[in-house]
Amino acid sequence: MMKKKVSVVIVTKDEETNISECIKSVLWADEILVVDSESKDRTCDISRGLGADVIERKWIGYADQKNYGIQKAKNKWVLSLDADERISDDLMKVLVEILDKDSIYKGYKFPRKNIFFGKWLKNGDLWPDYQIRLFEKERASFNNRYVHESVQVDGQVCKLDEPILHYSYDNVSEFFQRQKEYAILSAQESLKKKVSLNKTDIFFRPLWRFFRSYIIKSGWKDGLEGFIVSAGLAWYVFMRFAIILEFKKKNEVS
């Protein structure tokens, strides 16, 4: 038994293809809590069948849903996961060791091993992709960004070497569709915050994102997959600025 008890919180929506392996990778935890957003598939049934507690809640946003799960967790320590993530046996041993002793740290950040189309991308913008995922419940929460939300910790954070496994996309169309969804959310957030930008941003910033990921961070070493991901990230930036400029142009006309 670990000295510190931990709750694993997983936010889901129509994740029947992923949730089983995710939960199986954390069966060692003291509590597994799934916060589901009105799934139409078997996500909830599969989760309950594997022993997880399930709360069904209307979707409000990524950060809001995750913070709700943190609040509902029974234990002092929380490990936050997405349904397409896994804890390897090696990482499990590291986590058990951390949770079995006292420490000055209030949070722990992990690299993410992003696996696209069945291949681990070892280069480009998505490695090492550090994320804070283990933290003391009362000292941390997700910020209120519309997308790409992250954990803010009141206290010291320790950086670990062992990665979380992230099985993100199985095909190109799914990847580009998700980038479009993220771009819309990011544009909405920028408009709400009245972020200023130049018309040249729509040209130069996507090019820079591709150049940084594919050339500077050696995404080219990952072959075709590295090119597709770098291009997709650049397309995300282009879509974000295009939506913002379109909205502002409509307002000028009206």
PDB file of C-alpha atoms in Angstrom, residues 9-166:
ATOM      1  CA  VAL A   9      -9.256  11.260 -13.134  1.00  0.00           C
ATOM      2  CA  ILE A  10     -10.111  10.599 -16.791  1.00  0.00           C
ATOM      3  CA  VAL A  11     -12.350  12.891 -18.863  1.00  0.00           C
ATOM      4  CA  THR A  12     -14.204  11.121 -21.683  1.00  0.00           C
ATOM      5  CA  LYS A  13     -16.649  11.498 -24.545  1.00  0.00           C
ATOM      6  CA  ASP A  14     -17.261   8.561 -26.900  1.00  0.00           C
ATOM      7  CA  GLU A  15     -13.984   6.858 -25.988  1.00  0.00           C
ATOM      8  CA  GLU A  16     -14.986   3.184 -26.125  1.00  0.00           C
ATOM      9  CA  THR A  17     -11.975   2.362 -28.316  1.00  0.00           C
ATOM     10  CA  ASN A  18      -9.508   3.864 -25.815  1.00  0.00           C
ATOM     11  CA  ILE A  19     -10.914   3.771 -22.305  1.00  0.00           C
ATOM     12  CA  SER A  20     -10.316   0.087 -21.585  1.00  0.00           C
ATOM     13  CA  GLU A  21      -6.535   0.197 -22.074  1.00  0.00           C
ATOM     14  CA  CYS A  22      -6.309   3.504 -20.237  1.00  0.00           C
ATOM     15  CA  ILE A  23      -8.076   2.161 -17.140  1.00  0.00           C
ATOM     16  CA  LYS A  24      -6.183  -1.138 -17.216  1.00  0.00           C
ATOM     17  CA  SER A  25      -2.915   0.799 -17.058  1.00  0.00           C
ATOM     18  CA  VAL A  26      -3.894   2.409 -13.718  1.00  0.00           C
ATOM     19  CA  LEU A  27      -5.658  -0.406 -11.865  1.00  0.00           C
ATOM     20  CA  TRP A  28      -3.007  -0.031  -9.151  1.00  0.00           C
ATOM     21  CA  ALA A  29      -4.484   3.368  -8.142  1.00  0.00           C
ATOM     22  CA  ASP A  30      -6.702   3.831  -5.067  1.00  0.00           C
ATOM     23  CA  GLU A  31      -9.528   5.347  -7.117  1.00  0.00           C
ATOM     24  CA  ILE A  32     -10.323   5.632 -10.822  1.00  0.00           C
ATOM     25  CA  LEU A  33     -12.861   8.332 -11.637  1.00  0.00           C
ATOM     26  CA  VAL A  34     -14.266   8.799 -15.140  1.00  0.00           C
ATOM     27  CA  VAL A  35     -16.052  12.091 -15.866  1.00  0.00           C
ATOM     28  CA  ASP A  36     -18.074  11.382 -18.992  1.00  0.00           C
ATOM     29  CA  SER A  37     -19.647  13.982 -21.275  1.00  0.00           C
ATOM     30  CA  GLU A  38     -22.851  12.305 -22.473  1.00  0.00           C
ATOM     31  CA  SER A  39     -21.161   9.577 -24.509  1.00  0.00           C
ATOM     32  CA  LYS A  40     -23.346   7.823 -27.063  1.00  0.00           C
ATOM     33  CA  ASP A  41     -21.169   4.693 -27.142  1.00  0.00           C
ATOM     34  CA  ARG A  42     -20.164   2.112 -24.485  1.00  0.00           C
ATOM     35  CA  THR A  43     -17.610   4.294 -22.685  1.00  0.00           C
ATOM     36  CA  CYS A  44     -19.516   4.349 -19.384  1.00  0.00           C
ATOM     37  CA  ASP A  45     -20.361   0.626 -19.418  1.00  0.00           C
ATOM     38  CA  ILE A  46     -16.759  -0.350 -20.137  1.00  0.00           C
ATOM     39  CA  SER A  47     -15.478   1.977 -17.417  1.00  0.00           C
ATOM     40  CA  ARG A  48     -17.852   0.623 -14.782  1.00  0.00           C
ATOM     41  CA  GLY A  49     -17.067  -2.935 -15.842  1.00  0.00           C
ATOM     42  CA  LEU A  50     -13.399  -2.308 -15.066  1.00  0.00           C
ATOM     43  CA  GLY A  51     -14.198  -0.946 -11.611  1.00  0.00           C
ATOM     44  CA  ALA A  52     -14.083   2.786 -12.284  1.00  0.00           C
ATOM     45  CA  ASP A  53     -16.519   5.239 -10.730  1.00  0.00           C
ATOM     46  CA  VAL A  54     -18.378   7.161 -13.443  1.00  0.00           C
ATOM     47  CA  ILE A  55     -19.919  10.622 -13.228  1.00  0.00           C
ATOM     48  CA  GLU A  56     -21.979  11.719 -16.231  1.00  0.00           C
ATOM     49  CA  ARG A  57     -21.902  15.476 -16.764  1.00  0.00           C
ATOM     50  CA  LYS A  58     -22.770  17.826 -19.607  1.00  0.00           C
ATOM     51  CA  TRP A  59     -19.739  19.103 -21.522  1.00  0.00           C
ATOM     52  CA  ILE A  60     -18.780  22.692 -20.709  1.00  0.00           C
ATOM     53  CA  GLY A  61     -15.128  22.754 -21.696  1.00  0.00           C
ATOM     54  CA  TYR A  62     -11.865  20.876 -21.309  1.00  0.00           C
ATOM     55  CA  ALA A  63     -10.581  22.745 -18.251  1.00  0.00           C
ATOM     56  CA  ASP A  64     -13.959  22.935 -16.530  1.00  0.00           C
ATOM     57  CA  GLN A  65     -14.561  19.215 -16.955  1.00  0.00           C
ATOM     58  CA  LYS A  66     -11.122  18.292 -15.651  1.00  0.00           C
ATOM     59  CA  ASN A  67     -11.336  20.643 -12.673  1.00  0.00           C
ATOM     60  CA  TYR A  68     -14.728  19.176 -11.818  1.00  0.00           C
ATOM     61  CA  GLY A  69     -13.163  15.720 -11.767  1.00  0.00           C
ATOM     62  CA  ILE A  70     -10.355  16.937  -9.518  1.00  0.00           C
ATOM     63  CA  GLN A  71     -12.898  18.360  -7.065  1.00  0.00           C
ATOM     64  CA  LYS A  72     -14.814  15.073  -6.989  1.00  0.00           C
ATOM     65  CA  ALA A  73     -11.711  12.921  -6.459  1.00  0.00           C
ATOM     66  CA  LYS A  74     -11.620  11.292  -3.024  1.00  0.00           C
ATOM     67  CA  ASN A  75      -7.880  11.369  -2.444  1.00  0.00           C
ATOM     68  CA  LYS A  76      -5.297  14.059  -1.732  1.00  0.00           C
ATOM     69  CA  TRP A  77      -3.238  13.260  -4.838  1.00  0.00           C
ATOM     70  CA  VAL A  78      -4.609  13.239  -8.390  1.00  0.00           C
ATOM     71  CA  LEU A  79      -3.245  11.758 -11.604  1.00  0.00           C
ATOM     72  CA  SER A  80      -5.020  13.364 -14.572  1.00  0.00           C
ATOM     73  CA  LEU A  81      -5.151  11.374 -17.813  1.00  0.00           C
ATOM     74  CA  ASP A  82      -6.830  11.583 -21.193  1.00  0.00           C
ATOM     75  CA  ALA A  83      -8.554   8.444 -22.443  1.00  0.00           C
ATOM     76  CA  ASP A  84      -5.954   7.942 -25.181  1.00  0.00           C
ATOM     77  CA  GLU A  85      -3.082   7.932 -22.685  1.00  0.00           C
ATOM     78  CA  ARG A  86      -1.488   5.005 -20.861  1.00  0.00           C
ATOM     79  CA  ILE A  87       0.789   4.520 -17.870  1.00  0.00           C
ATOM     80  CA  SER A  88       3.535   2.038 -18.735  1.00  0.00           C
ATOM     81  CA  ASP A  89       4.803  -0.522 -16.228  1.00  0.00           C
ATOM     82  CA  ASP A  90       8.046   1.444 -15.900  1.00  0.00           C
ATOM     83  CA  LEU A  91       6.199   4.687 -15.179  1.00  0.00           C
ATOM     84  CA  MET A  92       3.904   2.892 -12.736  1.00  0.00           C
ATOM     85  CA  LYS A  93       6.955   1.851 -10.708  1.00  0.00           C
ATOM     86  CA  VAL A  94       8.178   5.464 -10.662  1.00  0.00           C
ATOM     87  CA  LEU A  95       4.766   6.731  -9.535  1.00  0.00           C
ATOM     88  CA  VAL A  96       4.430   4.125  -6.789  1.00  0.00           C
ATOM     89  CA  GLU A  97       7.880   5.084  -5.502  1.00  0.00           C
ATOM     90  CA  ILE A  98       6.940   8.794  -5.511  1.00  0.00           C
ATOM     91  CA  LEU A  99       3.648   8.175  -3.729  1.00  0.00           C
ATOM     92  CA  ASP A 100       5.273   5.964  -1.121  1.00  0.00           C
ATOM     93  CA  LYS A 101       7.479   8.666   0.404  1.00  0.00           C
ATOM     94  CA  ASP A 102       7.311  12.255   1.627  1.00  0.00           C
ATOM     95  CA  SER A 103       8.469  15.023  -0.689  1.00  0.00           C
ATOM     96  CA  ILE A 104       8.662  18.807  -0.986  1.00  0.00           C
ATOM     97  CA  TYR A 105       7.038  18.640  -4.437  1.00  0.00           C
ATOM     98  CA  LYS A 106       3.364  19.475  -5.015  1.00  0.00           C
ATOM     99  CA  GLY A 107       3.326  18.421  -8.650  1.00  0.00           C
ATOM    100  CA  TYR A 108       5.165  16.246 -11.168  1.00  0.00           C
ATOM    101  CA  LYS A 109       5.591  16.775 -14.893  1.00  0.00           C
ATOM    102  CA  PHE A 110       6.133  14.031 -17.439  1.00  0.00           C
ATOM    103  CA  PRO A 111       7.249  13.916 -21.056  1.00  0.00           C
ATOM    104  CA  ARG A 112       4.606  12.483 -23.391  1.00  0.00           C
ATOM    105  CA  LYS A 113       5.524   9.825 -25.905  1.00  0.00           C
ATOM    106  CA  ASN A 114       3.193  10.893 -28.731  1.00  0.00           C
ATOM    107  CA  ILE A 115       2.339   7.972 -30.989  1.00  0.00           C
ATOM    108  CA  PHE A 116       0.863   9.089 -34.316  1.00  0.00           C
ATOM    109  CA  PHE A 117      -0.446   6.550 -36.849  1.00  0.00           C
ATOM    110  CA  GLY A 118       1.214   3.788 -34.806  1.00  0.00           C
ATOM    111  CA  LYS A 119       4.639   5.463 -34.762  1.00  0.00           C
ATOM    112  CA  TRP A 120       6.402   7.260 -31.922  1.00  0.00           C
ATOM    113  CA  LEU A 121       7.443  10.705 -33.121  1.00  0.00           C
ATOM    114  CA  LYS A 122      10.830  11.250 -31.495  1.00  0.00           C
ATOM    115  CA  ASN A 123      11.379  14.701 -32.996  1.00  0.00           C
ATOM    116  CA  GLY A 124       9.494  17.871 -33.892  1.00  0.00           C
ATOM    117  CA  ASP A 125       7.271  20.052 -31.716  1.00  0.00           C
ATOM    118  CA  LEU A 126       5.609  17.137 -29.927  1.00  0.00           C
ATOM    119  CA  TRP A 127       8.624  15.784 -28.078  1.00  0.00           C
ATOM    120  CA  PRO A 128       9.239  15.901 -25.168  1.00  0.00           C
ATOM    121  CA  ASP A 129       5.852  17.661 -24.712  1.00  0.00           C
ATOM    122  CA  TYR A 130       6.122  17.932 -20.901  1.00  0.00           C
ATOM    123  CA  GLN A 131       2.812  17.909 -19.000  1.00  0.00           C
ATOM    124  CA  ILE A 132       2.032  18.253 -15.284  1.00  0.00           C
ATOM    125  CA  ARG A 133      -0.268  15.328 -14.540  1.00  0.00           C
ATOM    126  CA  LEU A 134       0.370  14.235 -10.942  1.00  0.00           C
ATOM    127  CA  PHE A 135      -0.344  16.826  -8.268  1.00  0.00           C
ATOM    128  CA  GLU A 136      -1.701  17.524  -4.824  1.00  0.00           C
ATOM    129  CA  LYS A 137      -5.414  18.166  -5.224  1.00  0.00           C
ATOM    130  CA  GLU A 138      -5.669  21.286  -3.070  1.00  0.00           C
ATOM    131  CA  ARG A 139      -2.598  22.901  -4.639  1.00  0.00           C
ATOM    132  CA  ALA A 140      -3.388  22.610  -8.349  1.00  0.00           C
ATOM    133  CA  SER A 141      -5.989  23.147 -11.067  1.00  0.00           C
ATOM    134  CA  PHE A 142      -6.228  23.455 -14.835  1.00  0.00           C
ATOM    135  CA  ASN A 143      -6.108  26.987 -16.226  1.00  0.00           C
ATOM    136  CA  ASN A 144      -9.183  28.282 -18.050  1.00  0.00           C
ATOM    137  CA  ARG A 145      -7.891  28.089 -21.617  1.00  0.00           C
ATOM    138  CA  TYR A 146     -10.447  26.909 -24.168  1.00  0.00           C
ATOM    139  CA  VAL A 147      -7.988  24.342 -25.543  1.00  0.00           C
ATOM    140  CA  HIS A 148      -4.485  23.054 -24.716  1.00  0.00           C
ATOM    141  CA  GLU A 149      -5.256  23.668 -21.057  1.00  0.00           C
ATOM    142  CA  SER A 150      -2.486  23.011 -18.539  1.00  0.00           C
ATOM    143  CA  VAL A 151      -2.123  22.463 -14.800  1.00  0.00           C
ATOM    144  CA  GLN A 152      -1.046  25.337 -12.572  1.00  0.00           C
ATOM    145  CA  VAL A 153       0.564  24.253  -9.293  1.00  0.00           C
ATOM    146  CA  ASP A 154       1.015  26.296  -6.137  1.00  0.00           C
ATOM    147  CA  GLY A 155       4.359  24.866  -5.081  1.00  0.00           C
ATOM    148  CA  GLN A 156       7.460  23.161  -6.425  1.00  0.00           C
ATOM    149  CA  VAL A 157       7.176  20.875  -9.453  1.00  0.00           C
ATOM    150  CA  CYS A 158       9.519  17.969 -10.206  1.00  0.00           C
ATOM    151  CA  LYS A 159      10.400  16.992 -13.778  1.00  0.00           C
ATOM    152  CA  LEU A 160      10.518  13.245 -14.445  1.00  0.00           C
ATOM    153  CA  ASP A 161      12.140  11.309 -17.297  1.00  0.00           C
ATOM    154  CA  GLU A 162       9.744   8.378 -17.737  1.00  0.00           C
ATOM    155  CA  PRO A 163       7.033   9.275 -20.294  1.00  0.00           C
ATOM    156  CA  ILE A 164       3.272   8.943 -20.421  1.00  0.00           C
ATOM    157  CA  LEU A 165       2.221   7.010 -23.534  1.00  0.00           C
ATOM    158  CA  HIS A 166      -0.112   9.025 -25.774  1.00  0.00           C
TER     159      HIS A 166
END
